[in-house]
Amino acid sequence: HHGRVVVFNPAAEKTFGYRRNEAIGQLLSELIIPPSLRERHQKGLSRYLATGEEQVLGKRLEMTAMRSNGSEFPVELAITRIGSQEPPMFTGFIRDITERKLSDEAIRASELRFSSFMDNVPGFAWIKDVEGRYVYGNKLFQELLIGGEWRGRDVEEVWPPEIAAALRASDTKVIETKAALQTMEMVVQAGEKRAVLSSRFPTLNANGEVAFICGIGIDITERKQAEERLREQARLLDLAQD
């Protein structure tokens, strides 16, 4: 209840760099809590002793701890009161989560790189699960469906029936063959049908089964229109010569 250490197990010795006899009797706040958090710790203990108000007891908390050399590191902390004796005593279970934090940061950095890359691809990029539900869409894909709900919805919920049927058929072929497929498809943007050259391919799980269908589409509407105009001009020229 004074905040002094009475038990310091071998795992705590290894984690914090103190020998047991160095830790026993020391104020916990000065031993393993960084200076910036000490006042908060002392206030929390004093408040509990005065009012019985439990703000941290029985909860898992993430905070910063300090080793004997002054270095700080992230930990997961759970504090419980021991029995109902007076004055009270507390047990703290602390786990070093440095590796987990580094892993989380690496995942976030990887996701940021992926999103940045895909948002600069000159086309619509998307990922669906094997049920045909959209789980990812890059910036251009989201602009294509602006104002529409798409995440977690399947192709039949996102596109008109005639377009959805063609998309579903292509997805099914990729799942069945586990191979990439290139098609020319029609989509709707702002009420206008657009021609899209689409390349889709599967990603497989550890069992070799299709986990997701990924795709990139390039809008070729203007190119198709230009080709149509050239064909029409050629047709008119042939008629004039006849």
Coordinates of C-alpha atoms in Angstrom, one line a residue:
H1 CA 0.0 0.0 0.0
H2 CA 3.1 2.3 0.2
G3 CA 4.0 1.2 -3.4
R4 CA 7.1 -0.7 -2.3
V5 CA 8.2 -4.0 -3.8
V6 CA 7.9 -7.1 -1.5
V7 CA 8.2 -9.8 -4.2
F8 CA 10.3 -9.7 -7.4
N9 CA 10.4 -13.0 -9.3
P10 CA 13.2 -14.3 -11.6
A11 CA 11.2 -13.2 -14.7
A12 CA 11.1 -9.6 -13.3
E13 CA 14.8 -9.7 -12.7
K14 CA 15.4 -10.7 -16.3
T15 CA 13.0 -8.2 -17.7
F16 CA 14.0 -5.2 -15.7
G17 CA 17.7 -5.9 -15.0
Y18 CA 17.5 -5.7 -11.2
R19 CA 18.5 -8.4 -8.8
R20 CA 15.8 -9.4 -6.3
N21 CA 17.6 -8.0 -3.4
E22 CA 18.1 -4.7 -5.2
A23 CA 14.3 -4.4 -5.9
I24 CA 12.8 -5.5 -2.6
G25 CA 11.8 -2.5 -0.5
Q26 CA 12.1 0.0 -3.4
L27 CA 9.3 2.2 -4.6
L28 CA 7.8 0.6 -7.7
S29 CA 7.4 4.0 -9.2
E30 CA 11.1 4.8 -9.0
L31 CA 12.1 1.3 -10.0
I32 CA 10.3 0.4 -13.2
I33 CA 8.0 3.3 -14.1
P34 CA 9.4 6.1 -16.4
P35 CA 9.6 9.6 -14.7
S36 CA 6.9 10.9 -17.0
L37 CA 4.4 8.4 -15.6
R38 CA 5.3 8.3 -11.9
E39 CA 3.0 11.1 -10.7
R40 CA 0.1 9.4 -12.4
H41 CA 0.9 6.1 -10.8
Q42 CA 1.2 7.6 -7.3
K43 CA -2.1 9.5 -7.7
G44 CA -3.8 6.3 -8.8
L45 CA -2.6 4.4 -5.8
S46 CA -3.5 7.2 -3.4
R47 CA -7.0 7.5 -4.9
Y48 CA -7.6 3.8 -4.5
L49 CA -6.5 3.8 -0.9
A50 CA -8.7 6.8 -0.1
T51 CA -11.8 5.8 -2.0
G52 CA -11.6 2.2 -3.1
E53 CA -12.2 3.4 -6.7
E54 CA -10.8 0.8 -9.1
Q55 CA -9.7 2.3 -12.4
V56 CA -7.0 -0.1 -13.4
L57 CA -7.4 -3.2 -11.2
G58 CA -8.4 -6.4 -13.1
K59 CA -7.8 -4.8 -16.5
R60 CA -5.1 -5.4 -19.1
L61 CA -3.3 -2.2 -19.9
E62 CA -0.6 -1.3 -22.3
M63 CA 2.0 1.2 -21.0
T64 CA 5.7 2.0 -21.0
A65 CA 8.0 0.5 -18.4
M66 CA 11.7 1.3 -17.6
R67 CA 14.7 -1.0 -17.2
S68 CA 17.5 -0.6 -14.8
N69 CA 19.6 1.2 -17.5
G70 CA 16.9 3.8 -18.0
S71 CA 15.7 2.4 -21.4
E72 CA 12.0 2.3 -21.9
F73 CA 9.9 -0.4 -23.5
P74 CA 6.2 -1.3 -24.0
V75 CA 4.6 -3.8 -21.6
E76 CA 1.2 -5.3 -21.0
L77 CA 0.2 -4.9 -17.3
A78 CA -2.5 -6.4 -15.2
I79 CA -2.9 -5.5 -11.5
T80 CA -5.0 -7.4 -9.0
R81 CA -5.5 -7.0 -5.3
I82 CA -4.4 -9.9 -3.1
G83 CA -7.4 -11.1 -1.0
S84 CA -9.1 -8.6 1.3
Q85 CA -6.4 -8.0 3.9
E86 CA -5.7 -4.6 5.2
P87 CA -3.7 -2.7 4.4
P88 CA -4.1 -3.9 0.8
M89 CA -1.4 -5.6 -1.2
F90 CA -1.2 -5.9 -5.0
T91 CA 0.3 -8.2 -7.6
G92 CA 1.3 -6.9 -11.0
F93 CA 1.7 -9.2 -13.9
I94 CA 3.9 -7.6 -16.6
R95 CA 4.7 -8.9 -20.1
D96 CA 7.3 -7.4 -22.4
I97 CA 5.4 -6.7 -25.7
T98 CA 8.3 -5.2 -27.6
E99 CA 8.3 -7.9 -30.3
R100 CA 4.6 -7.6 -30.8
K101 CA 4.8 -3.9 -31.1
L102 CA 7.6 -4.1 -33.7
S103 CA 5.5 -6.7 -35.6
D104 CA 2.4 -4.4 -35.5
E105 CA 4.5 -1.5 -36.7
A106 CA 5.9 -3.6 -39.5
I107 CA 2.4 -4.6 -40.6
R108 CA 1.2 -1.1 -40.5
A109 CA 4.2 0.1 -42.6
S110 CA 3.6 -2.7 -45.1
E111 CA -0.1 -1.8 -45.4
L112 CA 0.8 1.8 -45.9
R113 CA 3.3 0.9 -48.7
F114 CA 0.7 -1.3 -50.3
S115 CA -2.0 1.4 -50.2
S116 CA 0.3 4.1 -51.4
F117 CA 1.4 1.9 -54.3
M118 CA -2.1 0.8 -55.3
D119 CA -3.5 4.3 -55.1
N120 CA -1.0 5.4 -57.7
V121 CA -1.6 2.5 -60.1
P122 CA -3.2 4.1 -63.3
G123 CA -6.3 1.9 -63.1
F124 CA -9.0 0.4 -60.9
A125 CA -7.6 -2.1 -58.4
W126 CA -9.7 -4.4 -56.2
I127 CA -9.7 -7.6 -54.2
K128 CA -12.6 -9.9 -53.6
D129 CA -13.0 -13.0 -51.5
V130 CA -14.1 -16.3 -53.1
E131 CA -17.7 -15.4 -52.5
G132 CA -17.3 -12.4 -54.7
R133 CA -17.4 -9.8 -51.9
Y134 CA -15.2 -6.8 -52.2
V135 CA -12.6 -6.5 -49.5
Y136 CA -10.3 -3.8 -51.0
G137 CA -10.5 -1.1 -53.6
N138 CA -7.9 1.5 -54.4
K139 CA -8.5 5.2 -54.8
L140 CA -9.7 5.0 -58.5
F141 CA -11.9 2.1 -57.7
Q142 CA -13.6 4.0 -54.9
E143 CA -14.0 7.0 -57.2
L144 CA -15.6 4.7 -59.8
L145 CA -18.2 3.7 -57.2
I146 CA -18.4 7.1 -55.5
G147 CA -21.5 7.4 -53.3
G148 CA -22.1 3.6 -53.5
E149 CA -21.6 1.0 -50.8
W150 CA -19.2 -1.7 -51.9
R151 CA -17.0 -3.0 -49.1
G152 CA -18.3 -6.4 -47.9
R153 CA -20.8 -6.5 -50.8
D154 CA -20.8 -8.9 -53.7
V155 CA -20.9 -8.1 -57.4
E156 CA -24.6 -8.6 -57.6
E157 CA -25.2 -5.9 -54.9
V158 CA -22.8 -3.4 -56.5
W159 CA -23.4 -3.7 -60.3
P160 CA -26.5 -3.9 -62.6
P161 CA -27.5 -7.5 -63.3
E162 CA -26.0 -7.7 -66.9
I163 CA -22.7 -6.4 -65.7
A164 CA -22.6 -8.4 -62.5
A165 CA -23.3 -11.7 -64.4
A166 CA -20.2 -11.1 -66.6
L167 CA -18.0 -10.2 -63.6
R168 CA -19.2 -13.3 -61.7
A169 CA -18.5 -15.6 -64.6
S170 CA -14.9 -14.2 -64.9
D171 CA -14.4 -14.7 -61.1
T172 CA -15.7 -18.2 -61.3
K173 CA -13.3 -19.1 -64.1
V174 CA -10.3 -17.7 -62.1
I175 CA -11.4 -19.8 -59.1
E176 CA -11.8 -23.0 -61.2
T177 CA -8.6 -22.6 -63.2
K178 CA -6.4 -20.9 -60.5
A179 CA -5.0 -18.9 -63.3
A180 CA -4.9 -15.3 -64.4
L181 CA -7.6 -14.1 -66.8
Q182 CA -7.8 -11.0 -69.0
T183 CA -11.1 -9.8 -70.2
M184 CA -12.8 -6.7 -71.6
E185 CA -15.7 -5.7 -69.4
M186 CA -18.3 -3.0 -69.0
V187 CA -18.8 -1.0 -65.9
V188 CA -21.0 2.0 -65.0
Q189 CA -19.5 5.3 -63.9
A190 CA -21.8 8.3 -63.2
G191 CA -24.5 6.5 -65.1
E192 CA -22.3 6.0 -68.2
K193 CA -21.1 2.6 -69.4
R194 CA -17.3 2.4 -69.6
A195 CA -15.2 -0.2 -71.3
V196 CA -12.5 -1.7 -69.0
L197 CA -9.6 -4.0 -69.9
S198 CA -9.5 -6.2 -66.8
S199 CA -6.7 -8.5 -65.6
R200 CA -7.7 -10.7 -62.6
F201 CA -5.7 -13.4 -60.9
P202 CA -6.0 -15.6 -57.8
T203 CA -4.0 -15.6 -54.5
L204 CA -3.7 -18.9 -52.8
N205 CA -3.7 -19.9 -49.2
A206 CA -1.3 -22.4 -47.5
N207 CA -3.4 -25.3 -48.8
G208 CA -3.2 -24.2 -52.4
E209 CA -6.9 -23.0 -52.4
V210 CA -8.0 -19.7 -53.8
A211 CA -8.3 -17.2 -51.0
F212 CA -8.8 -14.0 -52.9
I213 CA -9.4 -12.8 -56.4
C214 CA -7.4 -9.7 -57.3
G215 CA -7.8 -7.5 -60.3
I216 CA -6.7 -4.3 -62.1
G217 CA -8.8 -2.6 -64.7
I218 CA -7.8 0.0 -67.2
D219 CA -10.5 2.3 -68.6
I220 CA -10.2 2.0 -72.4
T221 CA -13.4 3.7 -73.3
E222 CA -11.8 6.6 -75.3
R223 CA -9.5 4.1 -77.1
K224 CA -12.5 2.0 -78.1
Q225 CA -14.4 5.1 -79.2
A226 CA -11.4 6.2 -81.3
E227 CA -11.2 2.8 -82.9
E228 CA -14.9 2.9 -83.7
R229 CA -14.5 6.3 -85.3
L230 CA -11.6 5.0 -87.4
R231 CA -13.6 2.0 -88.5
E232 CA -16.6 4.3 -89.4
Q233 CA -14.3 6.6 -91.4
A234 CA -12.8 3.6 -93.3
R235 CA -16.3 2.4 -94.0
L236 CA -17.5 5.8 -95.4
L237 CA -14.3 6.0 -97.5
D238 CA -15.0 2.6 -99.0
L239 CA -18.5 3.7 -99.8
A240 CA -17.3 6.9 -101.5
Q241 CA -14.8 5.0 -103.6
D242 CA -17.5 2.5 -104.7

